[in-house]
Each structure stands twice: as C-alpha cells, then as structure tokens.
Coordinates of C-alpha atoms and ligand atoms in Angstrom, one line a residue:
X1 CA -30.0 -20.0 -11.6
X2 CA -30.7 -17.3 -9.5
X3 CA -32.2 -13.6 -10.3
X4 CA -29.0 -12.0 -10.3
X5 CA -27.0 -14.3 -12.2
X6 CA -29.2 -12.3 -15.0
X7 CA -27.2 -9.4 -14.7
X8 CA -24.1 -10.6 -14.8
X9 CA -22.1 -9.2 -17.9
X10 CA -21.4 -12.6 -19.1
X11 CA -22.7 -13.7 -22.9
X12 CA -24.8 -17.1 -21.8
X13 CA -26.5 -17.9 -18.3
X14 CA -24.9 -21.0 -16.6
X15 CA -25.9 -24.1 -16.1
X16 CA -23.7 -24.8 -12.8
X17 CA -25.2 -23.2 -9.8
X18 CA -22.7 -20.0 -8.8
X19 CA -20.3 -20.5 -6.3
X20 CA -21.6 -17.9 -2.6
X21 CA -19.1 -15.7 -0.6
X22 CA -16.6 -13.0 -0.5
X23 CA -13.3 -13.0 -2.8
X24 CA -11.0 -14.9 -0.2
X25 CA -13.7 -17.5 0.2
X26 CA -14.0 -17.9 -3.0
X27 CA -10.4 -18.1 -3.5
X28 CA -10.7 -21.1 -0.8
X29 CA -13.0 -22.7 -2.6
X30 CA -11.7 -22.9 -6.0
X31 CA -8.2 -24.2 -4.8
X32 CA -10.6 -27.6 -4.3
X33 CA -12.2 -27.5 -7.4
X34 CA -12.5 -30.7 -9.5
X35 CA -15.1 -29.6 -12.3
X36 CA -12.2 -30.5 -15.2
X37 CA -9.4 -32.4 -15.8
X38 CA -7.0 -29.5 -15.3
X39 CA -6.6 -29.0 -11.9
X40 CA -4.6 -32.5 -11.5
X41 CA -1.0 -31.9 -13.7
X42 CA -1.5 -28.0 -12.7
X43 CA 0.1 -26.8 -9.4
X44 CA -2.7 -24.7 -8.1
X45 CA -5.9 -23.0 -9.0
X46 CA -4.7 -19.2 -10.2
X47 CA -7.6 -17.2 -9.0
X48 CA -8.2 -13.7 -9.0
X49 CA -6.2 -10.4 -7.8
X50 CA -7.0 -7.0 -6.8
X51 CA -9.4 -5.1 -4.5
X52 CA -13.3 -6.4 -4.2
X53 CA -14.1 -2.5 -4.9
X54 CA -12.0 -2.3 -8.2
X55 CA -12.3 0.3 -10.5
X56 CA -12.5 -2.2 -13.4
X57 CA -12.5 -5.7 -13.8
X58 CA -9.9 -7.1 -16.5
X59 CA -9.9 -10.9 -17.6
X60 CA -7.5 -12.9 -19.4
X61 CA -7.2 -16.2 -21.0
X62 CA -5.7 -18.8 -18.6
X63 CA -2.0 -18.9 -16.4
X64 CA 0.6 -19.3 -17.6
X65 CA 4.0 -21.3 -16.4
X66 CA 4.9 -18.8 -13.9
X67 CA 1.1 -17.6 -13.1
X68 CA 0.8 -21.5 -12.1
X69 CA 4.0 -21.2 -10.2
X70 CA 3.3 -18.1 -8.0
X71 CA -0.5 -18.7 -8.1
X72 CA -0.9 -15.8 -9.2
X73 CA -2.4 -13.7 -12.5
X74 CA -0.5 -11.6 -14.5
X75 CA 2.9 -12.3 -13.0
X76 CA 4.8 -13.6 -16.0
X77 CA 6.6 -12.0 -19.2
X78 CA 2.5 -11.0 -20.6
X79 CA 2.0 -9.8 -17.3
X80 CA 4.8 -7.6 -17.2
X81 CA 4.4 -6.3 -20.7
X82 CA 0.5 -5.7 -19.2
X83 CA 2.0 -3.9 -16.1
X84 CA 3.6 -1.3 -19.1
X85 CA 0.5 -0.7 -20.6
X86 CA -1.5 0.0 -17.7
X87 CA 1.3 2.3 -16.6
X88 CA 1.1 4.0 -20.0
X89 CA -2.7 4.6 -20.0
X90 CA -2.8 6.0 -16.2
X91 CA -4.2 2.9 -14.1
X92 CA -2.6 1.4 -11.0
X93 CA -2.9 -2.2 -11.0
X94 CA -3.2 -2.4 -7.0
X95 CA -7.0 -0.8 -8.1
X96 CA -8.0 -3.4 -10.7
X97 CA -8.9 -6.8 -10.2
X98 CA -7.2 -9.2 -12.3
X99 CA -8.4 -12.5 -13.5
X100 CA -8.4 -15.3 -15.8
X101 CA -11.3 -16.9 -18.6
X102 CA -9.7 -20.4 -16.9
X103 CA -8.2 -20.6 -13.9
X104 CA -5.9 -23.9 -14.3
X105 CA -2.5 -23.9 -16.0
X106 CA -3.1 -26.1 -19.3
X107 CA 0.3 -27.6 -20.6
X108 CA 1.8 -29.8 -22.6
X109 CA 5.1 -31.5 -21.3
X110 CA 7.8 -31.8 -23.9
X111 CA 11.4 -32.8 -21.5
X112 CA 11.6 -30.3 -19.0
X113 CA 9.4 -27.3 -21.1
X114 CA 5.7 -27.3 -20.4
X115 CA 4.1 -25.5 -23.4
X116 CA 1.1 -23.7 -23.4
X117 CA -2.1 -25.2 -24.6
X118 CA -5.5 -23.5 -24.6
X119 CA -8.3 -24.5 -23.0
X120 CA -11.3 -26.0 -24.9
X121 CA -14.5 -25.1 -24.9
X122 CA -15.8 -27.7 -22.3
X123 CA -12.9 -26.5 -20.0
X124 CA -13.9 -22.7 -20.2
X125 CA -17.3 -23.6 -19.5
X126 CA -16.6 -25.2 -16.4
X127 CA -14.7 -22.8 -15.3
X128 CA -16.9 -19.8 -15.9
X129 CA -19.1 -20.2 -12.5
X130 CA -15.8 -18.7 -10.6
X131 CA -15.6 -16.4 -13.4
X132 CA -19.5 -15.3 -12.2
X133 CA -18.9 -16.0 -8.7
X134 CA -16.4 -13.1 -9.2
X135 CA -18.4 -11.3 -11.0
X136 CA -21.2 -11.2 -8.4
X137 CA -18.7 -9.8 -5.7
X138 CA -17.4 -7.2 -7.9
X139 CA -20.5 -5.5 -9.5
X140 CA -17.9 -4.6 -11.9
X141 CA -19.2 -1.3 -14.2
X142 CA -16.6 -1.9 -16.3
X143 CA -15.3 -5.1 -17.9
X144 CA -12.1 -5.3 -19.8
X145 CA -11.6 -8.7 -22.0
X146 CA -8.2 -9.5 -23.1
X147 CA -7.9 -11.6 -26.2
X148 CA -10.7 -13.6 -27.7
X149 CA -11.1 -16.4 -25.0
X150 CA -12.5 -13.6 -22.2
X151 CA -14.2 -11.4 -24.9
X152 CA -16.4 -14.4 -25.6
X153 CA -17.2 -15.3 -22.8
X154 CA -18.1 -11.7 -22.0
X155 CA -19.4 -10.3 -25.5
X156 CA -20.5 -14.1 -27.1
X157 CA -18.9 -16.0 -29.9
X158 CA -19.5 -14.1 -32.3
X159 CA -17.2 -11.3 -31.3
X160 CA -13.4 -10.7 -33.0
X161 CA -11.4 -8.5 -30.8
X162 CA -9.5 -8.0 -34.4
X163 CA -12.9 -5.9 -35.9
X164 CA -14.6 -5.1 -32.0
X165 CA -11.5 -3.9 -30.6
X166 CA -11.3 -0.6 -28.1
X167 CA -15.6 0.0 -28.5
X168 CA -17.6 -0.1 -25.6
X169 CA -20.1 -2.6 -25.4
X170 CA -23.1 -2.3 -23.3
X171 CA -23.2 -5.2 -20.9
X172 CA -25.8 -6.2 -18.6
X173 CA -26.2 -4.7 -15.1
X174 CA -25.5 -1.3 -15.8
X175 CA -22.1 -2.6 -17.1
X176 CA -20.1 -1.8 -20.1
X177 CA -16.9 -3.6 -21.5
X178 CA -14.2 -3.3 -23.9
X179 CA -12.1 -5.8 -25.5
X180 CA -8.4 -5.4 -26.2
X181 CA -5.2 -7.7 -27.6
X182 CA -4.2 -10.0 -25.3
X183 CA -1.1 -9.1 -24.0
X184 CA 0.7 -12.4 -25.1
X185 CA -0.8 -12.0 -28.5
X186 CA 0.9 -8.7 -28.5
X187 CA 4.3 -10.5 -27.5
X188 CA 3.7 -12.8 -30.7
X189 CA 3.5 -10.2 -32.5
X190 CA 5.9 -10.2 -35.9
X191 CA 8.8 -7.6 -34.9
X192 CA 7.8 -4.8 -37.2
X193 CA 3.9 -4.8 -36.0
X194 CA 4.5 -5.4 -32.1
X195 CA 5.0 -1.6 -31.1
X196 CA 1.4 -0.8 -32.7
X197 CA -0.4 -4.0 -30.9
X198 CA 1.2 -2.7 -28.1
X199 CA 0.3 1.2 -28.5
X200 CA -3.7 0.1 -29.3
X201 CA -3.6 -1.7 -26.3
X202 CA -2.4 1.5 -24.1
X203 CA -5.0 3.4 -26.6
X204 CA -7.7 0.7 -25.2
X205 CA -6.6 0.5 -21.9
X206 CA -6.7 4.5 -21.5
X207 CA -10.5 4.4 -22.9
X208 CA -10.8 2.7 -19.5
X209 CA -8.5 5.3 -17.6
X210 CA -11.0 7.8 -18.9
X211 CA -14.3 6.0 -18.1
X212 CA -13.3 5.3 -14.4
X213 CA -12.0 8.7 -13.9
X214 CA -8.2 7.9 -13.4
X215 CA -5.0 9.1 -14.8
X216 CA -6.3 12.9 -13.5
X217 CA -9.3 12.7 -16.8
X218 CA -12.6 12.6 -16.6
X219 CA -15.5 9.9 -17.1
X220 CA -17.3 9.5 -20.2
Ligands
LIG301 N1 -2.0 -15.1 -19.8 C1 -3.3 -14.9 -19.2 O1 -4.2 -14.9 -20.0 N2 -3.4 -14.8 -17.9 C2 -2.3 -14.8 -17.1 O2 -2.6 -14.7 -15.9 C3 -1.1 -15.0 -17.7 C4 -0.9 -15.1 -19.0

C-alpha cells in the first residue's frame, strides 16, 4: 500500500495493490479483470461515469440487467428514478461521476429472466481496488453512498443508512460523505411510503447541491 492510499475516503486499507492511471485507462483495465467469479456470466465490466473533475462522487451497489447491457451505470429504471432526484435537488448528472460498490452484473438465471443477486462480501472486496483506483483520480471532496453496500465500504460496517442517513461524515483526505436510500430500495418501497423515500433522498441529495455550490446556493 502506498502513502496515499491513506487518504482515501474508504472504511479499511486494501490488501490488493491499487490499480495506476487516468479514468479511461482505468476503464481499459478493468474490462480485463479476473479478480472474482463475476466477470464470466456478466457481459462486461460496468465501470465508472462522469467528469475526472466532478463535483461529487456518488456510488452505488452493483449493475443492474440493463447497466450490464449498456455498460454503463445508472442507466436502468433505479437510474432513471436517480436522474429525478438529482433533477429535483439542483445537480446535473453530466458533473458527477457515477459508480458502482461492484462493478460486475451478479444474476441469477431463472428461463429467460436474470434476477438480481447481491454481491458477497468476498466479491465487494475484490472489487474495491477499482473502487480506490477511482477514488485516487478523483480526489473527490464529497462522497455520496447509495444504500448500505457503498456506505460500508465508505463509512465501515457498522453504519445503517436507516439511522446515518443525510449527516455528513468526515472522511479522510479532506473529504466528507453522506449516505442516502439506494434508489432501487426506494423503488421497493411499499406504495404508501415510496413518495417519502423518494423526497429524503432529494432532501439528501440537495445537502450535496448545497455543499458543492450548485443549484444557484451556497456551500456549507
Ligand atoms: N443499481 C446500482 O447500484 N447501480 C447501478 O448502476 C444500477 C442499479
């Protein structure tokens, strides 16, 4: 591990070494990667989106179907209800970087449907040097974790985004971080309790408008 790697606004240091260059090579690099069993039924690695000077760094769980079928983040139905919220609280997604805890499409094939599974702990932790490698490029001051997979990664394991969620947390590096509902948790959501996930998550993601000084208010 390297002196840096110290300052990364991640819970735990890593064991694997942290993978060198800009975004795109990095991108190149993890198309390759065979550091656990879920790059061979996925399609392709889903790596990162967005600017390498983003105003804030946001990180999901994993792709989904249509994430691992574009090969991109963010693109499917939690994607879109994400595009509302940022919308709502003031940011432009063309100036955040999105990513993923995991960056392989885990599934279970049931006929022609392939069902979402999570990925375990030994699967998020060989994943997590792309999560640093992005981290190092980005020198992101402000970290957004959606759901509980990315907030402990970010935050540790001891964190619930159900008692945590919206505070700032002061991360390493001069970094601070916030954790909000995943947007697909906010899709599961039971009818009469989905506007509210979905308003606290605009609430949360406008605490972020406000601390990187978009949407016209200023920072805190
Ligand atoms: N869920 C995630 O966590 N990330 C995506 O990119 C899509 C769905």
């Amino acid at each position: 591990m390297t002196d840096p790697d110290f300052l990364l606004p991640l819970a735990k240091p890593l064991a694997d070494p942290v993978p060198a260059g800009d975004l795109r090579t990095l991108e190149r690099k993890a198309r390759d990667c065979r550091n656990c069993p879920l790059w061979r039924p996925a399609t392709q690695t889903v790596f990162g989106d967005g600017p390498a000077d983003a105003l804030a760094m946001l990180i999901g769980e994993q792709p989904g179907n249509q994430e691992d079928i574009a090969g991109a983040p963010f693109v499917g139905p939690s994607g879109q209800l994400l595009d509302r919220a940022l919308q709502e609280a003031g940011l432009e997604r063309e100036r955040l970087y999105l990513t993923n805890t995991v960056k392989h499409f885990k599934f279970e094939q049931r006929g022609k449907a392939r069902l979402h599974k999570r990925a375990n702990a030994a699967e998020q932790e060989a994943c997590r040097m792309w999560l640093a490698a992005e981290m190092l490029q980005l020198r992101p001051k402000v970290v957004v974790a959606l759901g509980a997979m990315a907030a402990q990664t970010v935050f540790g394991r001891q964190f619930r985004v159900t008692r945590e969620r919206g505070r700032w947390q002061a991360l390493p590096g001069q970094a601070r971080g916030l954790a909000s509902w995943h947007p697909s948790a906010v899709l599961r959501m039971p009818d009469e309790r989905r506007e509210a996930g979905f308003r606290e998550l605009v609430e949360d993601l406008g605490r972020v408008a406000e601390a990187v000084g978009a949407g016209g208010k200023t920072a805190t």
